[in-house]
Amino acid sequence: ETENHLVKTFEDFNPESFDLVISFSKSASEKALSWSDGLCENLYFPVKAPQIYEFSRNETLASYRVVRDEIATILNKQFKYND
C-alpha cells in the first residue's frame, strides 16, 4: 500500500539526527553534502544506473538486480557484514 505515503526530501529531515548518509549517485552525494553541512558523515559509492529496456521487462529487472547486488557487495565490504 503506497497510497498514504508521502515523498520526502532532505529538507524534511534534520541532519543532526543522522550519523551517516550513503549515496550511490553523484547528484545524491552532492545534495547530501550540501544538506548535512558537516553535521554527519557522508559516504559516496558510485554505482551505474540500471538500464531501462523499453521492450523487455525481464532485461530491465535483470539490470536492477545487478545494481542491487553491487550495492549489497559495497555495503557488505564497507561494514564487514558476513552472511
mmCIF file of N, CA and C in Angstrom:
data_model
loop_
_atom_site.group_PDB
_atom_site.id
_atom_site.type_symbol
_atom_site.label_atom_id
_atom_site.label_comp_id
_atom_site.label_asym_id
_atom_site.label_seq_id
_atom_site.Cartn_x
_atom_site.Cartn_y
_atom_site.Cartn_z
ATOM 1 N N GLU A 1 0.829 -1.181 0.000
ATOM 2 C CA GLU A 1 0.000 0.000 0.000
ATOM 3 C C GLU A 1 0.877 1.248 0.000
ATOM 4 N N THR A 2 0.761 2.027 -1.020
ATOM 5 C CA THR A 2 1.558 3.254 -1.092
ATOM 6 C C THR A 2 0.696 4.503 -1.126
ATOM 7 N N GLU A 3 -0.590 4.341 -1.060
ATOM 8 C CA GLU A 3 -1.484 5.496 -1.201
ATOM 9 C C GLU A 3 -1.331 6.533 -0.092
ATOM 10 N N ASN A 4 -0.902 6.126 1.090
ATOM 11 C CA ASN A 4 -0.758 7.066 2.205
ATOM 12 C C ASN A 4 0.683 7.529 2.413
ATOM 13 N N HIS A 5 1.568 7.128 1.517
ATOM 14 C CA HIS A 5 2.975 7.506 1.638
ATOM 15 C C HIS A 5 3.208 8.864 0.988
ATOM 16 N N LEU A 6 4.057 9.652 1.611
ATOM 17 C CA LEU A 6 4.402 10.962 1.078
ATOM 18 C C LEU A 6 5.873 10.988 0.702
ATOM 19 N N VAL A 7 6.173 11.663 -0.383
ATOM 20 C CA VAL A 7 7.550 11.842 -0.788
ATOM 21 C C VAL A 7 8.217 12.812 0.179
ATOM 22 N N LYS A 8 9.431 12.487 0.597
ATOM 23 C CA LYS A 8 10.169 13.368 1.496
ATOM 24 C C LYS A 8 11.492 13.742 0.840
ATOM 25 N N THR A 9 11.957 14.929 1.148
ATOM 26 C CA THR A 9 13.228 15.396 0.639
ATOM 27 C C THR A 9 14.201 15.533 1.803
ATOM 28 N N PHE A 10 15.455 15.806 1.493
ATOM 29 C CA PHE A 10 16.433 16.024 2.551
ATOM 30 C C PHE A 10 15.943 17.078 3.534
ATOM 31 N N GLU A 11 15.318 18.120 3.023
ATOM 32 C CA GLU A 11 14.895 19.238 3.870
ATOM 33 C C GLU A 11 13.835 18.834 4.893
ATOM 34 N N ASP A 12 13.204 17.688 4.701
ATOM 35 C CA ASP A 12 12.214 17.203 5.660
ATOM 36 C C ASP A 12 12.866 16.582 6.898
ATOM 37 N N PHE A 13 14.199 16.446 6.880
ATOM 38 C CA PHE A 13 14.916 15.800 7.971
ATOM 39 C C PHE A 13 15.973 16.731 8.540
ATOM 40 N N ASN A 14 16.323 16.487 9.785
ATOM 41 C CA ASN A 14 17.375 17.235 10.453
ATOM 42 C C ASN A 14 18.674 16.434 10.337
ATOM 43 N N PRO A 15 19.721 17.002 9.726
ATOM 44 C CA PRO A 15 20.962 16.235 9.567
ATOM 45 C C PRO A 15 21.586 15.822 10.898
ATOM 46 N N GLU A 16 21.274 16.516 11.966
ATOM 47 C CA GLU A 16 21.802 16.143 13.280
ATOM 48 C C GLU A 16 21.205 14.824 13.772
ATOM 49 N N SER A 17 20.135 14.372 13.131
ATOM 50 C CA SER A 17 19.501 13.106 13.507
ATOM 51 C C SER A 17 20.189 11.904 12.865
ATOM 52 N N PHE A 18 21.195 12.150 12.030
ATOM 53 C CA PHE A 18 21.870 11.086 11.298
ATOM 54 C C PHE A 18 23.348 11.047 11.651
ATOM 55 N N ASP A 19 23.874 9.842 11.721
ATOM 56 C CA ASP A 19 25.314 9.657 11.881
ATOM 57 C C ASP A 19 25.989 9.535 10.524
ATOM 58 N N LEU A 20 25.259 8.964 9.559
ATOM 59 C CA LEU A 20 25.847 8.616 8.278
ATOM 60 C C LEU A 20 24.802 8.691 7.175
ATOM 61 N N VAL A 21 25.212 9.241 6.034
ATOM 62 C CA VAL A 21 24.389 9.231 4.830
ATOM 63 C C VAL A 21 25.213 8.554 3.743
ATOM 64 N N ILE A 22 24.625 7.576 3.068
ATOM 65 C CA ILE A 22 25.307 6.857 1.989
ATOM 66 C C ILE A 22 24.618 7.191 0.682
ATOM 67 N N SER A 23 25.414 7.611 -0.295
ATOM 68 C CA SER A 23 24.895 7.961 -1.620
ATOM 69 C C SER A 23 25.504 7.051 -2.672
ATOM 70 N N PHE A 24 24.733 6.802 -3.721
ATOM 71 C CA PHE A 24 25.193 5.942 -4.802
ATOM 72 C C PHE A 24 25.200 6.653 -6.150
ATOM 73 N N SER A 25 24.869 7.934 -6.164
ATOM 74 C CA SER A 25 24.967 8.725 -7.396
ATOM 75 C C SER A 25 25.635 10.053 -7.063
ATOM 76 N N LYS A 26 26.283 10.637 -8.047
ATOM 77 C CA LYS A 26 26.993 11.897 -7.826
ATOM 78 C C LYS A 26 26.030 12.993 -7.381
ATOM 79 N N SER A 27 24.862 13.069 -8.024
ATOM 80 C CA SER A 27 23.908 14.127 -7.667
ATOM 81 C C SER A 27 23.386 13.948 -6.239
ATOM 82 N N ALA A 28 23.140 12.708 -5.832
ATOM 83 C CA ALA A 28 22.684 12.463 -4.459
ATOM 84 C C ALA A 28 23.785 12.796 -3.462
ATOM 85 N N SER A 29 25.016 12.473 -3.812
ATOM 86 C CA SER A 29 26.137 12.776 -2.931
ATOM 87 C C SER A 29 26.299 14.281 -2.749
ATOM 88 N N GLU A 30 26.224 15.013 -3.841
ATOM 89 C CA GLU A 30 26.348 16.472 -3.760
ATOM 90 C C GLU A 30 25.243 17.070 -2.911
ATOM 91 N N LYS A 31 24.027 16.582 -3.082
ATOM 92 C CA LYS A 31 22.893 17.070 -2.292
ATOM 93 C C LYS A 31 23.077 16.731 -0.812
ATOM 94 N N ALA A 32 23.523 15.510 -0.524
ATOM 95 C CA ALA A 32 23.726 15.089 0.862
ATOM 96 C C ALA A 32 24.801 15.937 1.539
ATOM 97 N N LEU A 33 25.882 16.211 0.835
ATOM 98 C CA LEU A 33 26.952 17.032 1.399
ATOM 99 C C LEU A 33 26.464 18.439 1.703
ATOM 100 N N SER A 34 25.712 19.004 0.786
ATOM 101 C CA SER A 34 25.175 20.350 0.983
ATOM 102 C C SER A 34 24.187 20.367 2.145
ATOM 103 N N TRP A 35 23.293 19.413 2.162
ATOM 104 C CA TRP A 35 22.252 19.329 3.196
ATOM 105 C C TRP A 35 22.846 19.115 4.583
ATOM 106 N N SER A 36 23.801 18.196 4.688
ATOM 107 C CA SER A 36 24.321 17.834 6.009
ATOM 108 C C SER A 36 25.243 18.891 6.586
ATOM 109 N N ASP A 37 25.865 19.675 5.736
ATOM 110 C CA ASP A 37 26.725 20.782 6.174
ATOM 111 C C ASP A 37 27.722 20.341 7.250
ATOM 112 N N GLY A 38 28.260 19.126 7.085
ATOM 113 C CA GLY A 38 29.258 18.629 8.024
ATOM 114 C C GLY A 38 28.711 18.091 9.331
ATOM 115 N N LEU A 39 27.397 18.010 9.477
ATOM 116 C CA LEU A 39 26.793 17.553 10.736
ATOM 117 C C LEU A 39 26.718 16.027 10.845
ATOM 118 N N CYS A 40 26.943 15.328 9.731
ATOM 119 C CA CYS A 40 27.001 13.873 9.762
ATOM 120 C C CYS A 40 27.975 13.418 8.679
ATOM 121 N N GLU A 41 28.415 12.196 8.801
ATOM 122 C CA GLU A 41 29.359 11.638 7.840
ATOM 123 C C GLU A 41 28.641 11.310 6.534
ATOM 124 N N ASN A 42 29.314 11.540 5.420
ATOM 125 C CA ASN A 42 28.765 11.221 4.100
ATOM 126 C C ASN A 42 29.716 10.279 3.380
ATOM 127 N N LEU A 43 29.188 9.184 2.879
ATOM 128 C CA LEU A 43 29.957 8.257 2.059
ATOM 129 C C LEU A 43 29.340 8.213 0.672
ATOM 130 N N TYR A 44 30.199 8.145 -0.335
ATOM 131 C CA TYR A 44 29.724 8.077 -1.720
ATOM 132 C C TYR A 44 30.367 6.888 -2.410
ATOM 133 N N PHE A 45 29.544 6.016 -2.931
ATOM 134 C CA PHE A 45 29.979 4.858 -3.703
ATOM 135 C C PHE A 45 29.295 4.931 -5.064
ATOM 136 N N PRO A 46 30.016 5.329 -6.103
ATOM 137 C CA PRO A 46 29.374 5.443 -7.419
ATOM 138 C C PRO A 46 28.918 4.079 -7.942
ATOM 139 N N VAL A 47 27.685 4.038 -8.358
ATOM 140 C CA VAL A 47 27.084 2.837 -8.924
ATOM 141 C C VAL A 47 26.401 3.252 -10.227
ATOM 142 N N LYS A 48 26.616 2.463 -11.265
ATOM 143 C CA LYS A 48 25.958 2.760 -12.544
ATOM 144 C C LYS A 48 24.450 2.609 -12.392
ATOM 145 N N ALA A 49 23.722 3.506 -13.027
ATOM 146 C CA ALA A 49 22.263 3.432 -13.002
ATOM 147 C C ALA A 49 21.798 2.193 -13.775
ATOM 148 N N PRO A 50 20.703 1.597 -13.347
ATOM 149 C CA PRO A 50 20.182 0.448 -14.089
ATOM 150 C C PRO A 50 19.719 0.872 -15.480
ATOM 151 N N GLN A 51 19.795 -0.054 -16.412
ATOM 152 C CA GLN A 51 19.345 0.202 -17.778
ATOM 153 C C GLN A 51 17.846 -0.088 -17.879
ATOM 154 N N ILE A 52 17.167 0.772 -18.597
ATOM 155 C CA ILE A 52 15.740 0.569 -18.862
ATOM 156 C C ILE A 52 15.606 0.066 -20.295
ATOM 157 N N TYR A 53 15.062 -1.126 -20.443
ATOM 158 C CA TYR A 53 14.848 -1.703 -21.761
ATOM 159 C C TYR A 53 13.367 -1.570 -22.094
ATOM 160 N N GLU A 54 13.074 -0.693 -23.027
ATOM 161 C CA GLU A 54 11.696 -0.337 -23.344
ATOM 162 C C GLU A 54 10.822 -1.541 -23.692
ATOM 163 N N PHE A 55 11.413 -2.524 -24.336
ATOM 164 C CA PHE A 55 10.600 -3.637 -24.807
ATOM 165 C C PHE A 55 10.877 -4.952 -24.079
ATOM 166 N N SER A 56 11.610 -4.870 -22.984
ATOM 167 C CA SER A 56 11.925 -6.101 -22.259
ATOM 168 C C SER A 56 11.914 -5.868 -20.754
ATOM 169 N N ARG A 57 10.810 -6.213 -20.147
ATOM 170 C CA ARG A 57 10.687 -6.087 -18.698
ATOM 171 C C ARG A 57 11.727 -6.954 -17.993
ATOM 172 N N ASN A 58 11.961 -8.157 -18.504
ATOM 173 C CA ASN A 58 12.916 -9.066 -17.876
ATOM 174 C C ASN A 58 14.330 -8.511 -17.892
ATOM 175 N N GLU A 59 14.745 -7.894 -19.004
ATOM 176 C CA GLU A 59 16.086 -7.305 -19.070
ATOM 177 C C GLU A 59 16.198 -6.102 -18.131
ATOM 178 N N THR A 60 15.131 -5.316 -18.035
ATOM 179 C CA THR A 60 15.126 -4.178 -17.113
ATOM 180 C C THR A 60 15.264 -4.676 -15.680
ATOM 181 N N LEU A 61 14.490 -5.680 -15.312
ATOM 182 C CA LEU A 61 14.572 -6.240 -13.962
ATOM 183 C C LEU A 61 15.959 -6.819 -13.687
ATOM 184 N N ALA A 62 16.540 -7.469 -14.675
ATOM 185 C CA ALA A 62 17.883 -8.032 -14.516
ATOM 186 C C ALA A 62 18.891 -6.918 -14.265
ATOM 187 N N SER A 63 18.732 -5.800 -14.951
ATOM 188 C CA SER A 63 19.630 -4.666 -14.765
ATOM 189 C C SER A 63 19.505 -4.100 -13.353
ATOM 190 N N TYR A 64 18.289 -3.998 -12.858
ATOM 191 C CA TYR A 64 18.075 -3.534 -11.481
ATOM 192 C C TYR A 64 18.681 -4.507 -10.468
ATOM 193 N N ARG A 65 18.594 -5.792 -10.760
ATOM 194 C CA ARG A 65 19.174 -6.788 -9.852
ATOM 195 C C ARG A 65 20.695 -6.681 -9.800
ATOM 196 N N VAL A 66 21.307 -6.381 -10.928
ATOM 197 C CA VAL A 66 22.760 -6.192 -10.958
ATOM 198 C C VAL A 66 23.148 -5.019 -10.054
ATOM 199 N N VAL A 67 22.410 -3.915 -10.163
ATOM 200 C CA VAL A 67 22.683 -2.746 -9.324
ATOM 201 C C VAL A 67 22.446 -3.083 -7.852
ATOM 202 N N ARG A 68 21.362 -3.759 -7.559
ATOM 203 C CA ARG A 68 21.068 -4.175 -6.178
ATOM 204 C C ARG A 68 22.204 -5.009 -5.604
ATOM 205 N N ASP A 69 22.677 -5.962 -6.386
ATOM 206 C CA ASP A 69 23.752 -6.832 -5.919
ATOM 207 C C ASP A 69 25.064 -6.066 -5.745
ATOM 208 N N GLU A 70 25.327 -5.111 -6.620
ATOM 209 C CA GLU A 70 26.529 -4.287 -6.492
ATOM 210 C C GLU A 70 26.477 -3.465 -5.202
ATOM 211 N N ILE A 71 25.321 -2.881 -4.916
ATOM 212 C CA ILE A 71 25.157 -2.104 -3.679
ATOM 213 C C ILE A 71 25.330 -3.008 -2.461
ATOM 214 N N ALA A 72 24.751 -4.193 -2.503
ATOM 215 C CA ALA A 72 24.889 -5.135 -1.378
ATOM 216 C C ALA A 72 26.357 -5.489 -1.152
ATOM 217 N N THR A 73 27.097 -5.725 -2.220
ATOM 218 C CA THR A 73 28.519 -6.054 -2.101
ATOM 219 C C THR A 73 29.291 -4.895 -1.485
ATOM 220 N N ILE A 74 29.027 -3.688 -1.953
ATOM 221 C CA ILE A 74 29.695 -2.493 -1.420
ATOM 222 C C ILE A 74 29.416 -2.357 0.074
ATOM 223 N N LEU A 75 28.154 -2.460 0.462
ATOM 224 C CA LEU A 75 27.793 -2.286 1.870
ATOM 225 C C LEU A 75 28.354 -3.404 2.742
ATOM 226 N N ASN A 76 28.336 -4.632 2.235
ATOM 227 C CA ASN A 76 28.902 -5.744 2.994
ATOM 228 C C ASN A 76 30.392 -5.542 3.235
ATOM 229 N N LYS A 77 31.115 -5.069 2.231
ATOM 230 C CA LYS A 77 32.548 -4.810 2.390
ATOM 231 C C LYS A 77 32.786 -3.639 3.342
ATOM 232 N N GLN A 78 32.017 -2.571 3.176
ATOM 233 C CA GLN A 78 32.197 -1.376 3.995
ATOM 234 C C GLN A 78 31.939 -1.649 5.468
ATOM 235 N N PHE A 79 30.912 -2.422 5.731
ATOM 236 C CA PHE A 79 30.517 -2.662 7.119
ATOM 237 C C PHE A 79 30.883 -4.067 7.598
ATOM 238 N N LYS A 80 31.696 -4.761 6.822
ATOM 239 C CA LYS A 80 32.231 -6.074 7.195
ATOM 240 C C LYS A 80 31.149 -7.049 7.615
ATOM 241 N N TYR A 81 30.046 -7.073 6.864
ATOM 242 C CA TYR A 81 28.939 -7.962 7.158
ATOM 243 C C TYR A 81 29.193 -9.309 6.492
ATOM 244 N N ASN A 82 29.004 -10.387 7.232
ATOM 245 C CA ASN A 82 29.152 -11.740 6.681
ATOM 246 C C ASN A 82 27.822 -12.457 6.773
ATOM 247 N N ASP A 83 27.479 -13.144 5.699
ATOM 248 C CA ASP A 83 26.233 -13.937 5.689
ATOM 249 C C ASP A 83 26.303 -15.063 6.663
#
